[in-house]
Tab-separated table of C-alpha atoms and ligand atoms in Angstrom:
chain	number	residue	atom	x	y	z
A	523	UNK	CA	-0.172	0.008	-0.079
A	524	UNK	CA	1.242	3.397	-0.960
A	525	UNK	CA	2.018	5.993	1.715
A	526	UNK	CA	-0.943	8.271	0.758
A	527	UNK	CA	-3.089	5.707	0.878
A	528	UNK	CA	-2.970	4.140	3.710
A	529	UNK	CA	-2.736	8.149	5.290
A	530	UNK	CA	-5.974	8.053	4.380
A	531	UNK	CA	-7.538	5.835	5.410
A	532	UNK	CA	-8.718	6.869	9.293
A	533	UNK	CA	-10.254	10.128	7.661
A	534	UNK	CA	-12.066	8.507	4.899
A	535	UNK	CA	-13.218	5.549	6.691
A	536	UNK	CA	-14.738	8.451	9.095
A	537	UNK	CA	-16.615	9.492	6.166
A	538	UNK	CA	-17.302	6.659	4.886
A	539	UNK	CA	-18.391	5.035	8.921
A	540	UNK	CA	-20.911	8.792	8.817
A	541	UNK	CA	-22.410	7.940	5.022
A	542	UNK	CA	-23.423	4.067	5.830
A	543	UNK	CA	-24.933	4.661	9.069
A	544	UNK	CA	-26.848	7.733	7.812
A	545	UNK	CA	-27.973	5.206	5.030
A	546	UNK	CA	-29.224	2.244	7.158
A	547	UNK	CA	-30.718	4.124	9.456
A	548	UNK	CA	-32.656	5.945	7.150
A	549	UNK	CA	-33.319	2.429	5.815
A	550	UNK	CA	-34.540	1.463	8.727
A	551	UNK	CA	-36.964	3.960	9.137
A	552	UNK	CA	-38.308	4.024	5.858
A	553	UNK	CA	-38.756	0.019	5.790
A	554	UNK	CA	-40.444	0.732	9.432
A	555	UNK	CA	-38.579	-2.183	10.949
A	556	UNK	CA	-37.877	0.617	14.386
A	557	UNK	CA	-41.037	0.273	15.980
A	558	UNK	CA	-41.298	-0.522	19.363
A	559	UNK	CA	-40.498	-3.540	20.566
A	560	UNK	CA	-39.420	-5.058	17.356
A	561	UNK	CA	-36.441	-6.866	17.653
A	562	UNK	CA	-34.369	-3.870	14.999
A	563	UNK	CA	-35.503	-1.682	17.850
A	564	UNK	CA	-33.620	-3.957	20.673
A	565	UNK	CA	-31.049	-5.423	20.211
A	566	UNK	CA	-29.550	-3.098	16.882
A	567	UNK	CA	-30.921	0.525	17.061
A	568	UNK	CA	-31.313	0.882	21.184
A	569	UNK	CA	-28.995	-1.837	21.934
A	570	UNK	CA	-25.901	-2.443	19.197
A	571	UNK	CA	-25.664	0.651	18.038
A	572	UNK	CA	-26.769	2.394	21.323
A	573	UNK	CA	-24.386	0.454	22.802
A	574	UNK	CA	-21.035	1.170	20.653
A	575	UNK	CA	-21.604	4.978	20.000
A	576	UNK	CA	-22.551	5.986	23.535
A	577	UNK	CA	-19.030	4.446	24.378
A	578	UNK	CA	-17.410	5.882	22.228
A	579	UNK	CA	-18.996	9.303	23.173
A	580	UNK	CA	-18.131	8.181	27.270
A	581	UNK	CA	-14.197	7.473	26.658
A	582	UNK	CA	-13.824	10.988	24.509
A	583	UNK	CA	-15.243	12.600	27.402
A	584	UNK	CA	-13.216	10.618	29.735
A	585	UNK	CA	-10.352	12.434	27.656
A	586	UNK	CA	-11.023	16.000	28.178
A	587	UNK	CA	-10.731	16.727	31.199
A	588	UNK	CA	-6.915	14.978	31.886
A	589	UNK	CA	-6.553	16.108	28.404
A	590	UNK	CA	-7.382	20.171	28.801
A	591	UNK	CA	-5.257	19.866	32.137
A	592	UNK	CA	-2.135	19.028	31.279
A	593	UNK	CA	-2.338	20.564	27.168
A	594	UNK	CA	-3.342	24.315	29.031
A	595	UNK	CA	-0.737	23.552	31.740
A	596	UNK	CA	2.276	22.584	28.935
A	597	UNK	CA	0.849	25.948	27.151
A	598	UNK	CA	0.923	28.344	30.238
A	599	UNK	CA	4.372	27.603	30.249
A	600	UNK	CA	5.429	26.951	26.823
A	601	UNK	CA	4.353	30.221	26.254
A	602	UNK	CA	6.143	31.819	29.058
A	603	UNK	CA	5.626	35.177	29.856
A	604	UNK	CA	2.006	35.809	31.372
A	605	UNK	CA	1.442	39.186	29.675
A	606	UNK	CA	1.714	37.237	26.185
A	607	UNK	CA	-1.146	34.638	27.692
A	608	UNK	CA	-3.098	38.337	28.922
A	609	UNK	CA	-3.078	38.561	24.880
A	610	UNK	CA	-4.098	36.039	23.606
A	611	UNK	CA	-7.184	35.432	26.019
A	612	UNK	CA	-7.854	39.062	25.060
A	613	UNK	CA	-7.812	38.389	21.340
A	614	UNK	CA	-9.143	35.152	21.775
A	615	UNK	CA	-12.045	36.410	23.581
A	616	UNK	CA	-13.126	39.073	21.273
A	617	UNK	CA	-12.664	37.179	18.656
A	618	UNK	CA	-15.061	34.829	19.748
A	619	UNK	CA	-17.514	37.065	20.636
A	620	UNK	CA	-17.799	39.148	17.578
A	621	UNK	CA	-18.234	35.421	15.680
A	622	UNK	CA	-20.851	35.013	17.436
A	623	UNK	CA	-22.688	38.402	17.186
A	624	UNK	CA	-21.859	38.488	13.199
A	625	UNK	CA	-23.321	34.881	12.483
A	626	UNK	CA	-26.245	36.102	15.082
A	627	UNK	CA	-27.166	39.121	12.737
A	628	UNK	CA	-27.027	37.961	9.714
A	629	UNK	CA	-29.193	34.703	11.064
A	630	UNK	CA	-32.243	37.895	11.601
A	631	UNK	CA	-31.064	39.212	8.940
A	632	UNK	CA	-31.666	36.200	6.180
A	633	UNK	CA	-34.702	34.952	8.474
A	634	UNK	CA	-36.423	37.914	8.143
A	635	UNK	CA	-35.909	38.158	4.809
A	636	UNK	CA	-37.791	35.312	4.051
A	637	UNK	CA	-40.412	35.957	6.504
A	638	UNK	CA	-40.970	32.055	8.168
A	639	UNK	CA	-43.186	31.198	10.290
A	640	UNK	CA	-46.039	33.976	9.307
A	641	UNK	CA	-49.179	31.172	8.921
A	642	UNK	CA	-47.514	28.692	10.687
A	643	UNK	CA	-50.278	26.696	12.116
A	644	UNK	CA	-50.079	26.988	16.046
A	645	UNK	CA	-50.879	23.095	17.934
A	646	UNK	CA	-52.688	23.177	21.045
A	647	UNK	CA	-50.105	21.109	22.814
A	648	UNK	CA	-47.150	22.975	22.901
A	649	UNK	CA	-45.100	22.303	25.954
A	650	UNK	CA	-41.778	23.203	26.252
A	651	UNK	CA	-40.658	24.463	29.778
A	652	UNK	CA	-37.128	26.352	30.092
A	653	UNK	CA	-34.330	25.406	32.274
A	654	UNK	CA	-33.551	28.001	34.245
A	655	UNK	CA	-30.068	29.759	31.861
A	656	UNK	CA	-27.581	30.816	34.712
A	657	UNK	CA	-27.416	35.446	35.195
A	658	UNK	CA	-24.611	36.963	34.208
A	659	UNK	CA	-22.727	37.397	37.920
A	660	UNK	CA	-23.328	34.436	38.021
A	661	UNK	CA	-21.472	32.743	34.967
A	662	UNK	CA	-18.464	35.323	36.066
A	663	UNK	CA	-17.940	34.176	39.927
A	664	UNK	CA	-18.317	30.859	38.585
A	665	UNK	CA	-15.352	30.649	36.419
A	666	UNK	CA	-13.408	30.224	39.883
A	667	UNK	CA	-13.755	26.758	41.483
A	668	UNK	CA	-15.007	26.868	45.190
A	669	UNK	CA	-13.803	22.649	45.257
A	670	UNK	CA	-10.950	22.262	41.989
A	671	UNK	CA	-11.950	18.185	43.094
A	672	UNK	CA	-15.573	18.949	41.747
A	673	UNK	CA	-14.189	21.383	39.099
A	674	UNK	CA	-12.863	18.281	37.858
A	675	UNK	CA	-15.316	15.929	38.388
A	676	UNK	CA	-18.430	17.641	36.715
A	677	UNK	CA	-16.164	18.611	34.049
A	678	UNK	CA	-17.826	22.452	34.867
A	679	UNK	CA	-14.635	23.730	31.159
A	680	UNK	CA	-14.127	27.822	32.752
A	681	UNK	CA	-13.019	26.542	36.563
A	682	UNK	CA	-10.769	23.562	35.003
A	683	UNK	CA	-8.737	26.294	32.707
A	684	UNK	CA	-8.803	28.990	35.548
A	685	UNK	CA	-7.312	26.669	37.436
A	686	UNK	CA	-4.919	24.993	35.219
A	687	UNK	CA	-3.550	27.997	34.282
A	688	UNK	CA	-3.457	28.824	37.435
A	689	UNK	CA	-0.757	26.633	38.052
A	690	UNK	CA	0.582	26.990	34.785
A	691	UNK	CA	1.399	30.098	36.038
A	692	UNK	CA	2.761	29.755	39.296
A	693	UNK	CA	4.984	26.493	37.135
A	694	UNK	CA	6.728	29.325	35.537
A	695	UNK	CA	6.953	31.328	38.898
A	696	UNK	CA	8.825	28.552	41.032
A	697	UNK	CA	10.911	28.801	37.628
A	698	UNK	CA	14.278	25.869	37.601
A	699	UNK	CA	13.266	23.479	41.258
A	700	UNK	CA	9.851	22.208	38.852
A	701	UNK	CA	11.698	21.090	36.088
A	702	UNK	CA	10.528	17.703	37.547
A	703	UNK	CA	6.827	18.691	37.579
A	704	UNK	CA	7.646	20.737	33.757
A	705	UNK	CA	8.998	17.297	32.456
A	706	UNK	CA	5.563	15.594	34.218
A	707	UNK	CA	3.401	17.661	32.365
A	708	UNK	CA	4.953	17.451	29.061
A	709	UNK	CA	4.659	13.543	29.405
A	710	UNK	CA	1.407	13.522	30.338
A	711	UNK	CA	0.509	15.430	27.828
A	712	UNK	CA	2.030	13.266	25.898
A	713	UNK	CA	0.220	9.779	26.648
A	714	UNK	CA	-2.921	11.479	26.626
A	715	UNK	CA	-2.718	12.678	22.825
A	716	UNK	CA	-2.015	9.474	22.381
A	717	UNK	CA	-5.004	8.047	24.491
A	718	UNK	CA	-7.088	9.972	21.203
A	719	UNK	CA	-5.171	7.904	18.447
A	720	UNK	CA	-5.894	4.975	20.846
A	721	UNK	CA	-9.613	5.937	20.911
A	722	UNK	CA	-9.736	7.800	16.998
A	723	UNK	CA	-8.872	3.862	15.612
A	724	UNK	CA	-12.746	2.888	16.271
A	725	UNK	CA	-13.770	5.871	15.115
A	726	UNK	CA	-15.426	5.180	12.071
A	727	UNK	CA	-17.750	2.251	13.755
A	728	UNK	CA	-18.954	4.294	16.602
A	729	UNK	CA	-19.405	7.075	14.020
A	730	UNK	CA	-21.728	4.859	12.089
A	731	UNK	CA	-23.382	3.415	15.400
A	732	UNK	CA	-24.154	6.682	16.338
A	733	UNK	CA	-25.654	8.447	13.306
A	734	UNK	CA	-27.848	4.832	12.622
A	735	UNK	CA	-29.101	4.847	16.017
A	736	UNK	CA	-29.953	8.739	15.714
A	737	UNK	CA	-31.479	8.530	12.279
A	738	UNK	CA	-33.379	5.530	12.068
A	739	UNK	CA	-35.380	7.354	15.353
A	740	UNK	CA	-35.421	10.258	14.225
A	741	UNK	CA	-36.489	9.793	9.854
A	742	UNK	CA	-36.328	12.489	7.915
A	743	UNK	CA	-40.474	13.455	7.649
A	744	UNK	CA	-40.358	15.288	10.023
A	745	UNK	CA	-38.126	17.615	8.512
A	746	UNK	CA	-40.889	18.172	5.753
A	747	UNK	CA	-43.490	19.306	8.649
A	748	UNK	CA	-41.056	22.956	9.554
A	749	UNK	CA	-38.820	22.834	5.754
A	750	UNK	CA	-38.900	26.606	5.547
A	751	UNK	CA	-37.730	26.456	9.243
A	752	UNK	CA	-34.867	24.298	8.598
A	753	UNK	CA	-34.009	25.173	5.059
A	754	UNK	CA	-33.528	28.958	5.958
A	755	UNK	CA	-31.139	27.797	9.430
A	756	UNK	CA	-28.930	24.998	7.166
A	757	UNK	CA	-28.630	27.351	4.654
A	758	UNK	CA	-27.465	29.915	7.056
A	759	UNK	CA	-25.281	28.114	9.033
A	760	UNK	CA	-23.935	26.577	5.442
A	761	UNK	CA	-23.211	30.153	5.304
A	762	UNK	CA	-21.951	31.328	7.571
A	763	UNK	CA	-18.902	27.999	7.742
A	764	UNK	CA	-18.431	28.628	4.176
A	765	UNK	CA	-18.234	32.017	3.371
A	766	UNK	CA	-18.364	34.801	7.230
A	767	UNK	CA	-15.932	31.969	8.465
A	768	UNK	CA	-13.843	31.836	5.656
A	769	UNK	CA	-13.480	35.784	4.525
A	770	UNK	CA	-12.913	36.306	8.091
A	771	UNK	CA	-9.995	33.457	7.916
A	772	UNK	CA	-8.855	34.751	5.114
A	773	UNK	CA	-8.798	38.641	6.130
A	774	UNK	CA	-7.342	38.401	9.713
A	775	UNK	CA	-4.680	35.082	9.549
A	776	UNK	CA	-4.449	35.595	5.126
A	777	UNK	CA	-4.386	30.985	5.357
A	778	UNK	CA	-6.341	28.744	2.295
A	779	UNK	CA	-9.605	28.606	4.041
A	780	UNK	CA	-9.992	25.572	1.090
A	781	UNK	CA	-6.760	23.950	3.311
A	782	UNK	CA	-9.132	24.562	6.266
A	783	UNK	CA	-11.548	22.822	5.267
A	784	UNK	CA	-10.567	20.250	4.197
A	785	UNK	CA	-8.458	19.467	7.874
A	786	UNK	CA	-11.439	20.200	9.939
A	787	UNK	CA	-13.928	17.452	8.521
A	788	UNK	CA	-12.926	14.732	10.311
A	789	UNK	CA	-13.347	17.398	13.372
A	790	UNK	CA	-16.703	18.579	12.028
A	791	UNK	CA	-17.606	14.834	11.377
A	792	UNK	CA	-17.366	13.888	15.307
A	793	UNK	CA	-19.062	17.091	16.153
A	794	UNK	CA	-21.906	16.150	14.037
A	795	UNK	CA	-21.712	12.708	15.355
A	796	UNK	CA	-22.328	13.456	18.879
A	797	UNK	CA	-23.819	16.890	19.196
A	798	UNK	CA	-21.289	18.269	21.514
A	799	UNK	CA	-17.941	20.385	21.247
A	800	UNK	CA	-16.988	20.139	24.107
A	801	UNK	CA	-16.667	15.877	23.822
A	802	UNK	CA	-15.352	16.787	20.550
A	803	UNK	CA	-12.291	18.470	22.165
A	804	UNK	CA	-9.674	15.963	21.573
A	805	UNK	CA	-10.282	15.662	18.608
A	806	UNK	CA	-10.551	19.306	17.578
A	807	UNK	CA	-7.496	19.784	19.626
A	808	UNK	CA	-5.644	17.199	18.013
A	809	UNK	CA	-6.683	18.134	14.472
A	810	UNK	CA	-5.937	21.745	15.340
A	811	UNK	CA	-2.270	21.161	16.638
A	812	UNK	CA	-1.028	18.016	14.110
A	813	UNK	CA	-2.528	18.974	11.355
A	814	UNK	CA	-3.518	23.371	10.623
A	815	UNK	CA	-0.173	24.392	13.292
A	816	UNK	CA	-1.576	25.888	15.558
A	817	UNK	CA	0.915	25.655	18.643
A	818	UNK	CA	0.153	23.779	21.268
A	819	UNK	CA	0.679	27.090	23.656
A	820	UNK	CA	-2.248	28.507	21.427
A	821	UNK	CA	-4.558	25.304	20.708
A	822	UNK	CA	-4.900	24.290	23.951
A	823	UNK	CA	-6.293	27.112	25.455
A	824	UNK	CA	-8.043	28.401	22.238
A	825	UNK	CA	-10.168	25.171	21.996
A	826	UNK	CA	-11.078	24.806	25.402
A	827	UNK	CA	-12.389	27.846	25.509
A	828	UNK	CA	-14.013	28.523	22.421
A	829	UNK	CA	-15.926	24.873	22.912
A	830	UNK	CA	-17.453	26.025	26.133
A	831	UNK	CA	-17.877	30.491	25.140
A	832	UNK	CA	-18.191	29.878	20.999
A	833	UNK	CA	-21.232	29.195	19.589
A	834	UNK	CA	-21.535	30.554	16.102
A	835	UNK	CA	-24.228	27.519	15.435
A	836	UNK	CA	-25.555	27.716	18.427
A	837	UNK	CA	-26.484	31.292	17.905
A	838	UNK	CA	-27.782	30.656	14.497
A	839	UNK	CA	-29.733	28.734	15.020
A	840	UNK	CA	-31.142	31.248	18.125
A	841	UNK	CA	-31.252	34.496	15.388
A	842	UNK	CA	-33.390	31.330	13.100
A	843	UNK	CA	-36.061	30.336	15.549
A	844	UNK	CA	-36.444	34.124	16.992
A	845	UNK	CA	-37.677	34.796	14.046
A	846	UNK	CA	-39.611	32.087	13.307
A	847	UNK	CA	-41.917	32.107	16.397
A	848	UNK	CA	-42.597	36.251	16.418
A	849	UNK	CA	-43.896	35.535	12.699
A	850	UNK	CA	-45.641	32.782	13.876
A	851	UNK	CA	-47.321	34.506	17.260
A	852	UNK	CA	-47.750	37.535	15.415
A	853	UNK	CA	-44.978	39.319	17.101
A	854	UNK	CA	-43.462	42.424	15.809
A	855	UNK	CA	-39.586	42.459	17.792
A	856	UNK	CA	-38.374	45.988	16.098
A	857	UNK	CA	-34.884	46.719	16.411
A	858	UNK	CA	-34.637	46.919	19.581
A	859	UNK	CA	-36.247	43.468	20.108
A	860	UNK	CA	-33.291	42.249	17.839
A	861	UNK	CA	-31.080	43.768	19.048
A	862	UNK	CA	-31.585	42.657	22.816
A	863	UNK	CA	-31.273	38.982	20.293
A	864	UNK	CA	-28.137	39.743	19.770
A	865	UNK	CA	-27.028	40.386	23.249
A	866	UNK	CA	-28.380	37.528	25.368
A	867	UNK	CA	-27.720	35.285	22.745
A	868	UNK	CA	-23.863	36.766	23.106
A	869	UNK	CA	-24.162	37.216	26.516
A	870	UNK	CA	-26.056	32.929	26.591
A	871	UNK	CA	-23.081	30.980	24.706
A	872	UNK	CA	-21.147	32.957	27.583
A	873	UNK	CA	-22.678	30.859	29.584
A	874	UNK	CA	-24.055	27.774	29.071
A	875	UNK	CA	-20.838	24.537	28.007
A	876	UNK	CA	-21.015	22.696	24.838
A	877	UNK	CA	-23.273	19.474	24.915
A	878	UNK	CA	-26.106	18.237	23.955
A	879	UNK	CA	-29.091	20.332	23.468
A	880	UNK	CA	-27.671	23.465	25.202
A	881	UNK	CA	-29.185	25.310	22.136
A	882	UNK	CA	-32.601	25.272	23.696
A	883	UNK	CA	-32.190	26.056	26.866
A	884	UNK	CA	-30.017	29.500	25.861
A	885	UNK	CA	-33.240	30.215	23.361
A	886	UNK	CA	-35.453	30.054	26.599
A	887	UNK	CA	-33.312	32.860	27.697
A	888	UNK	CA	-33.491	34.898	24.328
A	889	UNK	CA	-37.721	34.134	24.724
A	890	UNK	CA	-38.012	35.538	28.061
A	891	UNK	CA	-35.426	38.462	27.797
A	892	UNK	CA	-37.830	39.566	24.826
A	893	UNK	CA	-40.858	38.787	25.953
A	894	UNK	CA	-41.788	36.069	23.760
A	895	UNK	CA	-43.414	32.632	24.391
A	896	UNK	CA	-41.535	30.675	25.973
A	897	UNK	CA	-44.010	27.163	24.818
A	898	UNK	CA	-43.226	28.275	21.427
A	899	UNK	CA	-40.041	26.486	21.476
A	900	UNK	CA	-42.487	23.531	21.169
A	901	UNK	CA	-42.760	24.797	17.583
A	902	UNK	CA	-38.623	24.009	16.122
A	903	UNK	CA	-38.351	20.979	19.325
A	904	UNK	CA	-39.138	17.997	17.099
A	905	UNK	CA	-36.423	18.819	14.454
A	906	UNK	CA	-33.913	20.318	16.947
A	907	UNK	CA	-32.392	17.044	17.376
A	908	UNK	CA	-30.605	17.441	13.565
A	909	UNK	CA	-30.141	20.796	13.713
A	910	UNK	CA	-27.809	20.066	16.797
A	911	UNK	CA	-25.950	17.889	14.946
A	912	UNK	CA	-25.104	21.152	11.746
A	913	UNK	CA	-25.175	23.714	13.824
A	914	UNK	CA	-22.318	21.293	16.415
A	915	UNK	CA	-20.355	21.343	13.355
A	916	UNK	CA	-20.246	24.786	12.512
A	917	UNK	CA	-19.257	25.444	16.023
A	918	UNK	CA	-16.135	23.870	16.441
A	919	UNK	CA	-15.241	24.831	12.894
A	920	UNK	CA	-15.093	28.532	14.240
A	921	UNK	CA	-13.614	27.266	17.194
A	922	UNK	CA	-10.741	26.054	14.744
A	923	UNK	CA	-10.785	29.455	13.236
A	924	UNK	CA	-10.152	31.479	16.440
A	925	UNK	CA	-7.316	29.505	17.140
A	926	UNK	CA	-5.588	29.661	13.538
A	927	UNK	CA	-5.695	33.703	13.460
A	928	UNK	CA	-4.932	33.920	17.139
A	929	UNK	CA	-1.651	31.320	16.690
A	930	UNK	CA	-0.928	33.536	12.943
A	931	UNK	CA	-1.345	36.728	14.802
A	932	UNK	CA	1.477	35.802	18.101
A	933	UNK	CA	3.204	34.099	15.351
A	934	UNK	CA	2.598	31.244	17.041
A	935	UNK	CA	1.472	28.461	13.586
A	936	UNK	CA	3.121	26.548	11.841
A	937	UNK	CA	2.263	28.169	7.898
A	938	UNK	CA	4.350	24.461	7.093
A	939	UNK	CA	2.434	22.167	8.966
A	940	UNK	CA	-0.858	24.283	8.300
A	941	UNK	CA	0.015	24.326	4.037
A	942	UNK	CA	0.797	20.430	4.022
A	943	UNK	CA	-1.669	18.227	3.001
A	944	UNK	CA	-0.572	15.742	4.293
A	945	UNK	CA	0.627	16.837	7.322
A	946	UNK	CA	-0.588	14.799	11.149
A	947	UNK	CA	-2.641	12.900	9.529
A	948	UNK	CA	-3.650	10.031	11.975
A	949	UNK	CA	-1.759	7.200	10.834
A	950	UNK	CA	-2.299	3.003	11.523
A	951	UNK	CA	1.295	3.682	12.673
A	952	UNK	CA	0.823	5.903	15.239
A	953	UNK	CA	-0.823	3.101	17.336
A	954	UNK	CA	2.034	0.904	17.087
A	955	UNK	CA	4.243	0.694	20.028
A	956	UNK	CA	7.892	1.033	19.630
A	957	UNK	CA	9.410	-2.159	20.672
A	958	UNK	CA	12.607	-0.561	21.665
A	959	UNK	CA	11.663	2.129	23.329
A	960	UNK	CA	9.323	-0.716	25.021
A	961	UNK	CA	12.644	-2.383	25.316
A	962	UNK	CA	14.051	0.713	26.903
A	963	UNK	CA	10.879	1.612	29.302
A	964	UNK	CA	10.937	-2.421	31.138
A	965	UNK	CA	14.520	-2.350	31.186
A	966	UNK	CA	14.150	1.267	33.121
A	967	UNK	CA	12.061	-0.204	35.593
A	968	UNK	CA	14.045	-2.982	36.314
A	969	UNK	CA	16.980	-0.290	36.747
A	970	UNK	CA	14.271	1.789	39.860
A	971	UNK	CA	13.121	-1.694	41.078
A	972	UNK	CA	16.193	-2.510	42.092
A	973	UNK	CA	17.260	0.640	44.144
A	974	UNK	CA	14.810	0.332	45.148
A	975	UNK	CA	15.403	-3.235	46.364
A	976	UNK	CA	19.044	-2.536	47.814
A	977	UNK	CA	17.664	0.347	49.571
A	978	UNK	CA	15.108	-1.748	51.592
A	979	UNK	CA	17.698	-4.801	52.319
A	980	UNK	CA	20.299	-1.987	53.203
A	981	UNK	CA	17.502	-0.558	55.220
A	982	UNK	CA	16.943	-4.053	56.662
A	983	UNK	CA	20.674	-4.751	58.259
A	984	UNK	CA	20.927	-1.001	59.682
B	1147	LIG	N1	-24.734	20.810	21.476
B	1147	LIG	C1	-24.058	22.723	20.797
B	1147	LIG	C2	-22.419	21.980	21.223
B	1147	LIG	O1	-22.242	21.032	21.384
B	1147	LIG	C3	-24.774	23.671	21.511
B	1147	LIG	C4	-26.146	23.598	20.896
B	1147	LIG	O2	-26.220	24.285	20.408
B	1147	LIG	O3	-26.944	23.057	21.064
B	1147	LIG	O4	-21.671	23.323	20.395
């Protein structure tokens, strides 16, 4: 097999898994095989597909916290200068806010010009009960972890970021004495990246199972009921991904949008399959650093930060849904209302984590603010699972684009890696164990054992 063929295999396999999953899921759904209690439903869709998919997503989640912790500390140490760190923080924050605000403004404009939602029949059994969204003050206070173990255990990303940065800075302050800890962190970071490779090896099968299950359960006919909403939303999401974000990328970094899109395909497929920017962090981080050439000192911060505060796709959904539901209820929001929607959506995206379905909670927050009926969300609830998949893919693309821009402006972008179409492609060799290194490691462990035993013997003689 040629090197190129071999290199292409994992990404291609993942894409194939995605397509096959959609086809098989659709076939099961259309053939009506997925009825309650049928063997296909019990053993295949909610059996095999569910188990394989859930194990994979859980494995990715397992990686997120330790990966962010070690890579971020290593990133802070890598930057070295605390002022630089502040610059990276401010730049990425502003870019995230800017892209989200543009996303929602464009979405409101497009949705309003299509006039979607007017004349939609409202069923009387609309029901959507909003979960409370956090107020800004508690979002800010909540950045500081009162209990680090709790922050890690519950995966509170902003708290983990805060703590990891503090640890990194403190290590820098300790200086030379902290060398063993620096080595420990660097090696742990490398170990975590290896773990990402191991989990990724089963990705094609997992993506197949995840999509097979989702599509078998959902089908596609519900899309036709809300065709206008779905078409405008999907169109705006794709517009943001392929036009707005790419213009911003080119303008601010000068780098090629087509290379970016090609390399991001893998990340987008994951985000699409699992509807969670947070659980996609390991994959995004790997692609952004290994394939797009963003230095770990930037990526380790911008990616988890972006997964939490940057949600362009989700903001677009909020814009389109707001217009749709306002029209359906015959409410005229006016310019003031639209501006409030933009502001609230941006704020809401900062305070909520990138997990499946969180967009709806944010939407209820926006609705309460502009005085739209929250139960109106029930109108778009049916298609939200599918829309969540597409908008999550847009969310993670925004995170990566901002990372490239910040890295470029900080001179921390390896342009040769970015431009090389083959750089960092996951290969099967990544999973092989280097026998020589393994042998060396075994010898070292043996030596350490010997030393300890020697110490014990000496101690006993005394
Ligand atoms: N699922 C999205 C994400 O994780 C958030 C949402 O729109 O519901 O990025």
